[in-house]
PDB file of C-alpha atoms and ligand atoms in Angstrom:
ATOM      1  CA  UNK A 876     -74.344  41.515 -57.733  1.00 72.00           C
ATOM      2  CA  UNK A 877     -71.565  44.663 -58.401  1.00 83.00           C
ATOM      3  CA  UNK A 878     -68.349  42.596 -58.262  1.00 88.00           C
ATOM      4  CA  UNK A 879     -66.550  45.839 -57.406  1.00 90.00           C
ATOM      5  CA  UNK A 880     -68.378  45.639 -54.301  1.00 86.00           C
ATOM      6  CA  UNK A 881     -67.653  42.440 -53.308  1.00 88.00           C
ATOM      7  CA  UNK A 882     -63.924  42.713 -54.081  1.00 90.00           C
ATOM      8  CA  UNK A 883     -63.906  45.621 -51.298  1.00 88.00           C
ATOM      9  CA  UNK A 884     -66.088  43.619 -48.779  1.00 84.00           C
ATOM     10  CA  UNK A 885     -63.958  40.682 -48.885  1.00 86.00           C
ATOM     11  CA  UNK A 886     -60.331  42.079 -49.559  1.00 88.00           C
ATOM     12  CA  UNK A 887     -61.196  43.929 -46.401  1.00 84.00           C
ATOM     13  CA  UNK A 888     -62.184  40.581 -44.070  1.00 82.00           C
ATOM     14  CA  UNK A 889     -59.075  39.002 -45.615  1.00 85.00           C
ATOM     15  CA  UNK A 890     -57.041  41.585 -44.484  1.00 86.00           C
ATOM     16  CA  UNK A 891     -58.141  42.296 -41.211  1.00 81.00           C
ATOM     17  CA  UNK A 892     -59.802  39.096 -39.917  1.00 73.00           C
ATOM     18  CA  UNK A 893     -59.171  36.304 -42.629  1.00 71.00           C
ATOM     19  CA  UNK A 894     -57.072  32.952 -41.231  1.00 64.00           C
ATOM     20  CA  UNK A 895     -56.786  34.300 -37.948  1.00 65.00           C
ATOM     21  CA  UNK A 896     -60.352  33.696 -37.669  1.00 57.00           C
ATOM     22  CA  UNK A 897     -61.155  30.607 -39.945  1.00 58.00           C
ATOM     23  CA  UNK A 898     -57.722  29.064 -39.185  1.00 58.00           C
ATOM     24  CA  UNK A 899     -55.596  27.959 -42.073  1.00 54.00           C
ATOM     25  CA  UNK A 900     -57.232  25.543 -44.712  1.00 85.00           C
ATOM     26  CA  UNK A 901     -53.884  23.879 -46.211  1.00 92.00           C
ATOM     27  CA  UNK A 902     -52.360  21.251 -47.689  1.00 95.00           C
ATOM     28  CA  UNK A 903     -51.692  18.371 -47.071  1.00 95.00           C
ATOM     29  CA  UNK A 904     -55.126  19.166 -45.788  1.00 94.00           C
ATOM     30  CA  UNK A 905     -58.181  19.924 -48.788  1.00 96.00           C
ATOM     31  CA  UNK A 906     -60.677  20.721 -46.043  1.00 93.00           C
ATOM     32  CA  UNK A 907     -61.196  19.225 -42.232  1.00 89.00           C
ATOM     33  CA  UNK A 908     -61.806  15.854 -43.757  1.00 93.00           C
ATOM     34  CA  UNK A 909     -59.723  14.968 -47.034  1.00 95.00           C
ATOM     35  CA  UNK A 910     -55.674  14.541 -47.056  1.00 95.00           C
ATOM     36  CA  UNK A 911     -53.593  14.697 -49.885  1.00 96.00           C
ATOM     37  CA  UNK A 912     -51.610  12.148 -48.183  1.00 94.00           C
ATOM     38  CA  UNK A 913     -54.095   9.765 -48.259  1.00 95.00           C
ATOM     39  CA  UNK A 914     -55.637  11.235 -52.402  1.00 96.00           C
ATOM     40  CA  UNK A 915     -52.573  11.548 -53.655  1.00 97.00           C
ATOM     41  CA  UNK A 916     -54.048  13.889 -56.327  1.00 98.00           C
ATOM     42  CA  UNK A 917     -50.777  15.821 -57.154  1.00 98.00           C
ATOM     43  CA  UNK A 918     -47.980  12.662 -57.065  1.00 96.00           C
ATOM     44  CA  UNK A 919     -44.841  13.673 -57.442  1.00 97.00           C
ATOM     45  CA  UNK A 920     -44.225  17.608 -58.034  1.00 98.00           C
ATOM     46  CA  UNK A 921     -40.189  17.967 -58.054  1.00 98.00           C
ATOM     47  CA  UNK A 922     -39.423  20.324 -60.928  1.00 98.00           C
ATOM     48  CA  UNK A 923     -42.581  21.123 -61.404  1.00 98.00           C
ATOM     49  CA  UNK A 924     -44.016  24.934 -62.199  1.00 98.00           C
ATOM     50  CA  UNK A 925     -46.993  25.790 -59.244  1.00 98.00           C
ATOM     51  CA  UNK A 926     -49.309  28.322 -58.953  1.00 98.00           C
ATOM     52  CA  UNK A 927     -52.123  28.660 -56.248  1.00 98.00           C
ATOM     53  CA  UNK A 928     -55.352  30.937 -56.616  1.00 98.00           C
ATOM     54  CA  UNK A 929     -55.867  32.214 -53.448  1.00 97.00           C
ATOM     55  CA  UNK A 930     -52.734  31.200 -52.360  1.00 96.00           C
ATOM     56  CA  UNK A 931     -53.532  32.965 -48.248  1.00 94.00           C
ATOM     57  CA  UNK A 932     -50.296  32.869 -45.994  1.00 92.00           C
ATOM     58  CA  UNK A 933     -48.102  30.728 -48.141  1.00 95.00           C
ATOM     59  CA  UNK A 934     -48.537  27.351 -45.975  1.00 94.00           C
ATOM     60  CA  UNK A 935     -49.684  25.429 -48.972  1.00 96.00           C
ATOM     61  CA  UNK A 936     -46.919  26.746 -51.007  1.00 98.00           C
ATOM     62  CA  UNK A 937     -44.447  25.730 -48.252  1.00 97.00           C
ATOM     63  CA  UNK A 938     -45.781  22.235 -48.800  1.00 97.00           C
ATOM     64  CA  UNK A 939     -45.166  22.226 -52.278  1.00 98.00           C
ATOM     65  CA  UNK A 940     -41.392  23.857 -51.701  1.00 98.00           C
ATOM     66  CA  UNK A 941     -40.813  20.976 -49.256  1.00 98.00           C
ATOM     67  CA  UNK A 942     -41.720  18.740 -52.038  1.00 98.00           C
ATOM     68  CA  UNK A 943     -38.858  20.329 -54.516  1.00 98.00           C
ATOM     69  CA  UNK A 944     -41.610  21.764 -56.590  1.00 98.00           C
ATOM     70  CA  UNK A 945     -39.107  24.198 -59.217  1.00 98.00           C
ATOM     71  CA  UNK A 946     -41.381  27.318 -59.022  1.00 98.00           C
ATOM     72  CA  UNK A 947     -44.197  28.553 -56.800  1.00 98.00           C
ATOM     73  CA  UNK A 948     -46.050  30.940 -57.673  1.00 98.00           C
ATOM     74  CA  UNK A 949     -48.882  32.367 -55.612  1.00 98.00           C
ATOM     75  CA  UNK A 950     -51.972  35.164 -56.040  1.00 98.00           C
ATOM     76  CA  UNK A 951     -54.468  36.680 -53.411  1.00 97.00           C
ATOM     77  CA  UNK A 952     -57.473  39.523 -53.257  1.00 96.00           C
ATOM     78  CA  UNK A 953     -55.977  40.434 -49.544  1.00 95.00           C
ATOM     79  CA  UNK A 954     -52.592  42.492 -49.557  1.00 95.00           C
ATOM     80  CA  UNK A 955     -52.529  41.280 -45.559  1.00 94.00           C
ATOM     81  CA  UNK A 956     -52.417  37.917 -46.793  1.00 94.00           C
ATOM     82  CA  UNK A 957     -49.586  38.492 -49.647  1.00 96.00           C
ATOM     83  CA  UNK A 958     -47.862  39.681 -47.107  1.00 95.00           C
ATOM     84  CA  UNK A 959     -47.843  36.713 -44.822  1.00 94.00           C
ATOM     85  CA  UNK A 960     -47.124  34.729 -47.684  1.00 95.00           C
ATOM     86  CA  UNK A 961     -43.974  36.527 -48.275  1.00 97.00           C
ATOM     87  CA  UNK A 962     -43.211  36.506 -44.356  1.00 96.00           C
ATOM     88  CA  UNK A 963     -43.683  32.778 -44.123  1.00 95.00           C
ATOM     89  CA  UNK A 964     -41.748  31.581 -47.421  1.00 97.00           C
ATOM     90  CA  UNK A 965     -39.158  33.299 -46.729  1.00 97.00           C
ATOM     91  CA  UNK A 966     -38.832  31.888 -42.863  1.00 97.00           C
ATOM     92  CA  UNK A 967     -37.809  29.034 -44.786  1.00 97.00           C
ATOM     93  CA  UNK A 968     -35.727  30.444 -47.157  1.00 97.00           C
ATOM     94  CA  UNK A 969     -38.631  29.483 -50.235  1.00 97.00           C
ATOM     95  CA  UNK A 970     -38.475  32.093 -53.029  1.00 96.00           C
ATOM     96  CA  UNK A 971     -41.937  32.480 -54.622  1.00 98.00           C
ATOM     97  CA  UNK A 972     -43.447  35.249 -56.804  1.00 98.00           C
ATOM     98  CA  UNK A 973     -46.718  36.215 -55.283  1.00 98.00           C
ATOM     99  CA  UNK A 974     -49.300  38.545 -56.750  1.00 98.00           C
ATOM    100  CA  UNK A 975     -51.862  40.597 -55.322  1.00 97.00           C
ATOM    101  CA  UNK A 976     -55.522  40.564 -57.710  1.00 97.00           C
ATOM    102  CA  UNK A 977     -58.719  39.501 -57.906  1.00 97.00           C
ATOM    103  CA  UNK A 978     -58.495  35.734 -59.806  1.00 98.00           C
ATOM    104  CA  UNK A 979     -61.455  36.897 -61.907  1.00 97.00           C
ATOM    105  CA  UNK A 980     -58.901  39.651 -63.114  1.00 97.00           C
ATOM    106  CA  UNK A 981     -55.821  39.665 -65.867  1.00 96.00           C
ATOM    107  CA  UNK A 982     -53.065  40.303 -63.378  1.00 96.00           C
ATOM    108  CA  UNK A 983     -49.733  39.211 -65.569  1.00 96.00           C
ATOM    109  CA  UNK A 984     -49.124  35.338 -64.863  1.00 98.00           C
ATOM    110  CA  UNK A 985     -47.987  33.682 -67.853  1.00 98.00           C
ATOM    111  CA  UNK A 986     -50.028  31.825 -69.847  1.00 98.00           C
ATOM    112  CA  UNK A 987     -49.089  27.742 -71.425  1.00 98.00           C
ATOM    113  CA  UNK A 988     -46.325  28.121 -68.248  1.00 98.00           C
ATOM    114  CA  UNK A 989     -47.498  26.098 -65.281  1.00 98.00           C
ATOM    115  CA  UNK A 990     -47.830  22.039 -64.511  1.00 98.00           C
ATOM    116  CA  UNK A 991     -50.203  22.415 -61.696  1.00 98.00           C
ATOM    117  CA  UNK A 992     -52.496  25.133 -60.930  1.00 98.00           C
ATOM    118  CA  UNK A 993     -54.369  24.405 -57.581  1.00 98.00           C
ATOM    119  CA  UNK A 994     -56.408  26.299 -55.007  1.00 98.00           C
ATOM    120  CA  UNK A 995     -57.447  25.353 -51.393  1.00 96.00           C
ATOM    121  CA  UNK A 996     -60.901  26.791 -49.985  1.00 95.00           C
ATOM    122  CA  UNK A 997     -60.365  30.312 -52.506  1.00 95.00           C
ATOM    123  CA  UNK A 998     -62.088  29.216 -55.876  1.00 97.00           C
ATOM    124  CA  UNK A 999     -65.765  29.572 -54.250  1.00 94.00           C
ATOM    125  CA  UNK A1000     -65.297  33.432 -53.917  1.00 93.00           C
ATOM    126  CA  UNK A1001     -64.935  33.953 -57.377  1.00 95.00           C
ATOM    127  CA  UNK A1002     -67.345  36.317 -58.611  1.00 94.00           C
ATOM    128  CA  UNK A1003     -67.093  34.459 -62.348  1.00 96.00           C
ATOM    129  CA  UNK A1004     -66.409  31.095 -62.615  1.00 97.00           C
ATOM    130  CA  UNK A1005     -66.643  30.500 -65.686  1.00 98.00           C
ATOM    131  CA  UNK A1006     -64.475  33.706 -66.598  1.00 98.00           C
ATOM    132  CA  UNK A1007     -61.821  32.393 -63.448  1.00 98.00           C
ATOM    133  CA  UNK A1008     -61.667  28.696 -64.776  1.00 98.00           C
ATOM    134  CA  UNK A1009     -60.566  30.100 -68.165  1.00 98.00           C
ATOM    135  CA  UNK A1010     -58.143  31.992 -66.939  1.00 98.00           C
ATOM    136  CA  UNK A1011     -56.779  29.503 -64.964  1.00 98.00           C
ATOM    137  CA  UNK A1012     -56.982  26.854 -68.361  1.00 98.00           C
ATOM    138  CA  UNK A1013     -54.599  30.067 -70.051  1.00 98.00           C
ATOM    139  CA  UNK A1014     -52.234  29.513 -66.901  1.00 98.00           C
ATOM    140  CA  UNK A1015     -51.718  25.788 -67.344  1.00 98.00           C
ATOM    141  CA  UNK A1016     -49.315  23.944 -70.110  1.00 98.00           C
ATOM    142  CA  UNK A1017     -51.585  21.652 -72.433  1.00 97.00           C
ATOM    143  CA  UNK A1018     -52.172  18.630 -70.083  1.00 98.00           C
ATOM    144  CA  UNK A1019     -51.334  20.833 -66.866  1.00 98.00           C
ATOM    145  CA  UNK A1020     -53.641  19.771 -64.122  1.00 98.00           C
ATOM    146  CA  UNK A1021     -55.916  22.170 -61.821  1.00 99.00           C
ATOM    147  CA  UNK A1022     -56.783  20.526 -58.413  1.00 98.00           C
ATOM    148  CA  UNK A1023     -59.022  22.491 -56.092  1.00 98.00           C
ATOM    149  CA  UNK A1024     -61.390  21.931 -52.820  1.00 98.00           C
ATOM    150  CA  UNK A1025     -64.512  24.256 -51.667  1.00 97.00           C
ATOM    151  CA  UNK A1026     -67.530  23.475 -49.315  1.00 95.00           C
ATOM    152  CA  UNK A1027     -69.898  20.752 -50.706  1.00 97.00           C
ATOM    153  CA  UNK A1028     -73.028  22.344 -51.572  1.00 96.00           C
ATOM    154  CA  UNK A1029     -75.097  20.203 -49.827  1.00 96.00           C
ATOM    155  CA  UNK A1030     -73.089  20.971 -46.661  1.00 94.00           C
ATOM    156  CA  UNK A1031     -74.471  24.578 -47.393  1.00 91.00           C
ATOM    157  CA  UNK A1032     -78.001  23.353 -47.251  1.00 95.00           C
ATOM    158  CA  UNK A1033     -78.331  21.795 -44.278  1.00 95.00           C
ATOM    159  CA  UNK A1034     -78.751  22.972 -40.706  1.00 93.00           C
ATOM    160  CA  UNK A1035     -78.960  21.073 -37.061  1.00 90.00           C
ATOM    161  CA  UNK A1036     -82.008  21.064 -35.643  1.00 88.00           C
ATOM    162  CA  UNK A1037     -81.560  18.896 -31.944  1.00 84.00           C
ATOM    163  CA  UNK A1038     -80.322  15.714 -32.992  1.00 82.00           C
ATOM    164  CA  UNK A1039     -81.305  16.182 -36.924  1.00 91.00           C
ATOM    165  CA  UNK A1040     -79.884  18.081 -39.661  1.00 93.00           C
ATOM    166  CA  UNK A1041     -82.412  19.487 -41.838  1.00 94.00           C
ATOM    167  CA  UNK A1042     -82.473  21.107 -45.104  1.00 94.00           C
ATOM    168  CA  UNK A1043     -82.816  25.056 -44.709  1.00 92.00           C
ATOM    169  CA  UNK A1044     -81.806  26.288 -47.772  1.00 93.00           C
ATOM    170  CA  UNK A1045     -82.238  25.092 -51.718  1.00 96.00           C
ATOM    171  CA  UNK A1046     -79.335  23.090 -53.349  1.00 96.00           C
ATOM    172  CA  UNK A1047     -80.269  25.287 -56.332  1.00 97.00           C
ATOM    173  CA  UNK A1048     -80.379  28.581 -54.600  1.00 95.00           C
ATOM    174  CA  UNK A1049     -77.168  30.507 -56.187  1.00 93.00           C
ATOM    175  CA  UNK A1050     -77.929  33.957 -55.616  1.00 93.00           C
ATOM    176  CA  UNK A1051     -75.684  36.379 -53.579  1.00 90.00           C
ATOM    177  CA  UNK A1052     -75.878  36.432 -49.378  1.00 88.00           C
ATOM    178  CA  UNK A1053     -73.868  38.228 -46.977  1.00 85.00           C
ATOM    179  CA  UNK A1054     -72.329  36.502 -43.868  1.00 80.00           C
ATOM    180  CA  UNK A1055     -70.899  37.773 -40.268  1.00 75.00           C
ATOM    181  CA  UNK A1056     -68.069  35.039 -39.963  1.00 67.00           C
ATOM    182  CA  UNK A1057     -66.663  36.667 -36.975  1.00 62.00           C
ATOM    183  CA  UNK A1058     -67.578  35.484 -33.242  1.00 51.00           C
ATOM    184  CA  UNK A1059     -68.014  39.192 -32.535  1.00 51.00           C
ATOM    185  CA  UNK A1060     -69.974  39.653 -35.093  1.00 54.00           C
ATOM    186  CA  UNK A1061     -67.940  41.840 -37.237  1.00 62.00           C
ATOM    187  CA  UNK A1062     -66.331  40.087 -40.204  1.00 65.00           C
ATOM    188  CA  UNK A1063     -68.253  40.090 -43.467  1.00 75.00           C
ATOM    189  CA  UNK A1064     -68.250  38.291 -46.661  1.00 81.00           C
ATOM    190  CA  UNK A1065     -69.860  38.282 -49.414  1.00 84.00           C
ATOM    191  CA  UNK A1066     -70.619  34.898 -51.370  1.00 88.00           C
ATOM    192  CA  UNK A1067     -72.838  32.290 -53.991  1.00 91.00           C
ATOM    193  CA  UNK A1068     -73.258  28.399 -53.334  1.00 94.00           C
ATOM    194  CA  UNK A1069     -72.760  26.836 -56.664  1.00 96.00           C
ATOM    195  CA  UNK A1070     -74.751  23.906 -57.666  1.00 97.00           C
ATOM    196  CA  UNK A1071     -71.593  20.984 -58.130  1.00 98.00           C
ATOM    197  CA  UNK A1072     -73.318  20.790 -61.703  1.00 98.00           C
ATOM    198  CA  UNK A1073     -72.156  24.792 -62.094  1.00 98.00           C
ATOM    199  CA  UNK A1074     -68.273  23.598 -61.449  1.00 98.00           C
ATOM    200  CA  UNK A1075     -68.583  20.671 -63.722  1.00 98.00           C
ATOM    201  CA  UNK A1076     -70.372  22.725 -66.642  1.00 98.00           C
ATOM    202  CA  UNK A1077     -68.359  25.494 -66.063  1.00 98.00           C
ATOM    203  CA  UNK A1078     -64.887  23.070 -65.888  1.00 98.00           C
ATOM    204  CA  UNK A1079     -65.826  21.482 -69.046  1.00 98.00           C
ATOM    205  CA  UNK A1080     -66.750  24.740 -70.771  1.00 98.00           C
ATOM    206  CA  UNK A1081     -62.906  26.058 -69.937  1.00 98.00           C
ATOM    207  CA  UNK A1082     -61.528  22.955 -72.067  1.00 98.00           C
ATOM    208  CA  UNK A1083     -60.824  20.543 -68.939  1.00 98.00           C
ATOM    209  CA  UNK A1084     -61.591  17.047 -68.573  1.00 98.00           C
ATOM    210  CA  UNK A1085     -62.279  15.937 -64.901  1.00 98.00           C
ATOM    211  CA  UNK A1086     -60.057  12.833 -63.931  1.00 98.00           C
ATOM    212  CA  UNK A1087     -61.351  12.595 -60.059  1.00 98.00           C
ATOM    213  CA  UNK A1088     -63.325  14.036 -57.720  1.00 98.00           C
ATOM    214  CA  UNK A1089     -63.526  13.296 -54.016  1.00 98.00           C
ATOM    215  CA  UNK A1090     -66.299  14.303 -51.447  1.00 97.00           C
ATOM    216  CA  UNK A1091     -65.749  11.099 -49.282  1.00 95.00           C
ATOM    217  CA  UNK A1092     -65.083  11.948 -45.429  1.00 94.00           C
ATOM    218  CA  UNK A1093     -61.616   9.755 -44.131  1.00 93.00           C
ATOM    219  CA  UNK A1094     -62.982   7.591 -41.655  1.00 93.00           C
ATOM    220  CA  UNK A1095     -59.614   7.855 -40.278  1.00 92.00           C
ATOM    221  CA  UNK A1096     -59.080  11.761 -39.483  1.00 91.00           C
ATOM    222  CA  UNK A1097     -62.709  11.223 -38.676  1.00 90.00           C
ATOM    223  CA  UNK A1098     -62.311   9.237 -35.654  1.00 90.00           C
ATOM    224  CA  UNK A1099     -59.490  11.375 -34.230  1.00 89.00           C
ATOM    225  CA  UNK A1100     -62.231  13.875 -33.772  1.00 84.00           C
ATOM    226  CA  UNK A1101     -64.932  14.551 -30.683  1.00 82.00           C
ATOM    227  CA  UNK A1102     -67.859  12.668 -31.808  1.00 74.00           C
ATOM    228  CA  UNK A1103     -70.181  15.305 -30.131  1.00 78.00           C
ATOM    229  CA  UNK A1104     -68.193  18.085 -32.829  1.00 85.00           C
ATOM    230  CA  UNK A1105     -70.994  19.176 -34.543  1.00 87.00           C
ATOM    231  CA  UNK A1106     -68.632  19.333 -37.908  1.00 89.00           C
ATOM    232  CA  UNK A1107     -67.748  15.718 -37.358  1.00 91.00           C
ATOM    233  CA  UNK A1108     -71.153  14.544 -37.216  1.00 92.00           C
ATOM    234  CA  UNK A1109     -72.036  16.488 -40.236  1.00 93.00           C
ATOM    235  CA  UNK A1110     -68.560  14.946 -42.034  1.00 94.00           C
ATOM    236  CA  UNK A1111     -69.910  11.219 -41.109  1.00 93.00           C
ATOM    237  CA  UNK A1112     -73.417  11.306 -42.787  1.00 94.00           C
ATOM    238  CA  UNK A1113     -72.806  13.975 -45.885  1.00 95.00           C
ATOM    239  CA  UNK A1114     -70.048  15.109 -47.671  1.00 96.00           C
ATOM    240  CA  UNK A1115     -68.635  18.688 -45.879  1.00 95.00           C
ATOM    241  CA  UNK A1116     -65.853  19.408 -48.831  1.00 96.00           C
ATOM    242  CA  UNK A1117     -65.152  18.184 -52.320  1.00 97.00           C
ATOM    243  CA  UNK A1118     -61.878  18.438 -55.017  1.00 98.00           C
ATOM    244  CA  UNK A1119     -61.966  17.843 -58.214  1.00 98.00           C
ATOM    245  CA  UNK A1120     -58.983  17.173 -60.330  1.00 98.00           C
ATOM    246  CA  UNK A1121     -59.151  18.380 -63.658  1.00 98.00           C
ATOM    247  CA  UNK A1122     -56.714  18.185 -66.376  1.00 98.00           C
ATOM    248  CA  UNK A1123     -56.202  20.968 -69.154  1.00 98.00           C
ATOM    249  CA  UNK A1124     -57.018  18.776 -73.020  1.00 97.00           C
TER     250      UNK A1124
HETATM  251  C1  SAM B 104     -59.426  29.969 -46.942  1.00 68.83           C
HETATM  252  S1  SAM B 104     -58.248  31.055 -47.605  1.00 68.83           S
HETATM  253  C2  SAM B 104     -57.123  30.027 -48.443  1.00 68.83           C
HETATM  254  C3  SAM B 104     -56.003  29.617 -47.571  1.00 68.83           C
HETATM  255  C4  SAM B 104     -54.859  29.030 -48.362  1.00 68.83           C
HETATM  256  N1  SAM B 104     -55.205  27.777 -48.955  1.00 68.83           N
HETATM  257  C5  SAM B 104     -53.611  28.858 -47.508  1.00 68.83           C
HETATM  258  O1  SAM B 104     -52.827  27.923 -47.746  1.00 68.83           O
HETATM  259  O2  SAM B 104     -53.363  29.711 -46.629  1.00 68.83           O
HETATM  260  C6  SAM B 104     -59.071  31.835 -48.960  1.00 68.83           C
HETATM  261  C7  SAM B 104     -58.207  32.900 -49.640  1.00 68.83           C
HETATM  262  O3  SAM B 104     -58.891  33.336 -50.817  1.00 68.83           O
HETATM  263  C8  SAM B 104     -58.618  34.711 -50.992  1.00 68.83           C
HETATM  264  N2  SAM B 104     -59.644  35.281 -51.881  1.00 68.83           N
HETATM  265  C9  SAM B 104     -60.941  35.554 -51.610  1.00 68.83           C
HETATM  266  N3  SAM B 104     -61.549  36.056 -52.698  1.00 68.83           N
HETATM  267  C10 SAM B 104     -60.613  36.093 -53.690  1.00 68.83           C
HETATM  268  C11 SAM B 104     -60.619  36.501 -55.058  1.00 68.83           C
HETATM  269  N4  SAM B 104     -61.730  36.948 -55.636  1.00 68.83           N
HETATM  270  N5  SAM B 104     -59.472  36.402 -55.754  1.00 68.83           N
HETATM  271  C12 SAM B 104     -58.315  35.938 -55.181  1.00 68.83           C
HETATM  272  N6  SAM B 104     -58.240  35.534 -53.897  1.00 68.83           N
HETATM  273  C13 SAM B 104     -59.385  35.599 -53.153  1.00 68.83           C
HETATM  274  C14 SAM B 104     -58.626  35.286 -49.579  1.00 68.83           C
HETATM  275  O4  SAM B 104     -57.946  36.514 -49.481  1.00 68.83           O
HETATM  276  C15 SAM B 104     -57.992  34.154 -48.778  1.00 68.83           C
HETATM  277  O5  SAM B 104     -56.608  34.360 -48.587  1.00 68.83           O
END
């Protein structure tokens, strides 16, 4: 695995096919099936100092601005996506410092500075998690929380066969695989599944203490959905996304 590499192959599908493909994975949205509405993982976040890892175009930082957070901060591999970040926040006159690095990478945000560090769908593509979730412990104030939501792992594993899902792939199979993501064929990334075990160790190992984690489906956004949707009838028998909330001891 040459991280350099996979910095180029996936800074280069953010920028050119990214969200305009996958469509937006935002708050109050964690993933297709999980509201913060409903969690209520963040509470109330006037006055407080934010900063999301793969922060995308800014529509999770807009939710946060809505909600009188005092600061948002926001970073991204893509320079595309920065870029609709800065477009979109400032549509609705939102002031937000956004960087453009690798997370795995020193890239100048303060350290002991923020309340809430959070990332939708982005912390998967780290390259080091270990190395990222320490950095992002160096971020956070002493009792600053870190919320973030990824694929389940066992939502990874499993493919449908007719009218059964089946197990392809090993839960413990981390290694490196490439992807086409585009219809056309023609986006690539480059990514690991980690075990859930890998985030916990590697959460724990950064000096956090996990205070909840979610990987239930809502019944409720459930039912507003086609039950034929192949995604919905994965969401009803096995988890599809999980967040953890972790806070910094
Ligand atoms: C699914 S999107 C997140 C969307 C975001 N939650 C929003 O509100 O728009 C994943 C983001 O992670 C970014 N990303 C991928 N690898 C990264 C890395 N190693 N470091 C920082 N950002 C990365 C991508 O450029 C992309 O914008």
């Amino acid at each position: 695995m040459n991280k350099d590499s996979i910095y180029k192959t996936n800074s280069f599908y953010w920028d050119t096919k990214g969200n305009d493909f996958l469509g937006a994975i935002v708050l109050p949205l964690y993933g297709a099936f999980v509201s913060e509405e409903k969690c209520q993982l963040f509470g109330d976040v006037s006055g407080k100092k934010m900063l999301e890892i793969g922060c995308g175009n800014g529509q999770s930082l807009k939710y946060h601005g809505d909600h009188k957070a005092s600061e948002l901060w926001g970073m991204d591999i893509s320079e595309k996506q920065i870029e609709k970040a800065t477009q979109h926040l400032s549509e609705y006159g939102l002031s937000a410092k956004l960087i453009c690095s690798p997370m795995e990478e020193e890239c100048g945000i303060p350290e002991d500075y923020f309340d809430f560090v959070y990332s939708i769908y982005a912390i998967g593509w780290t390259t080091d998690l270990e190395g990222t979730f320490s950095r992002i412990a160096s971020y956070l104030k002493k009792d600053g929380v870190f919320i973030f939501s990824w694929s389940h792992p066992i939502h990874k594993c499993v493919v449908r066969e007719n009218d059964m899902f089946t197990f392809n792939k090993s839960y413990f199979d981390d290694s490196w695989y490439s992807v086409p993501l585009d219809l056309a064929g023609e986006g690539v990334l480059t990514l690991a599944d980690y075990k859930l075990s890998t985030y916990v160790n590697a959460l724990a190992k950064a000096g956090f203490v996990i205070e909840q984690m979610i990987e239930e489906t809502d019944k409720e956004i459930l039912q507003l959905q086609d039950e034929n949707n192949d995604f919905a009838k994965r969401a009803k028998l096995f988890p599809v996304t999980f967040v953890i909330k972790a806070r910094k001891l």
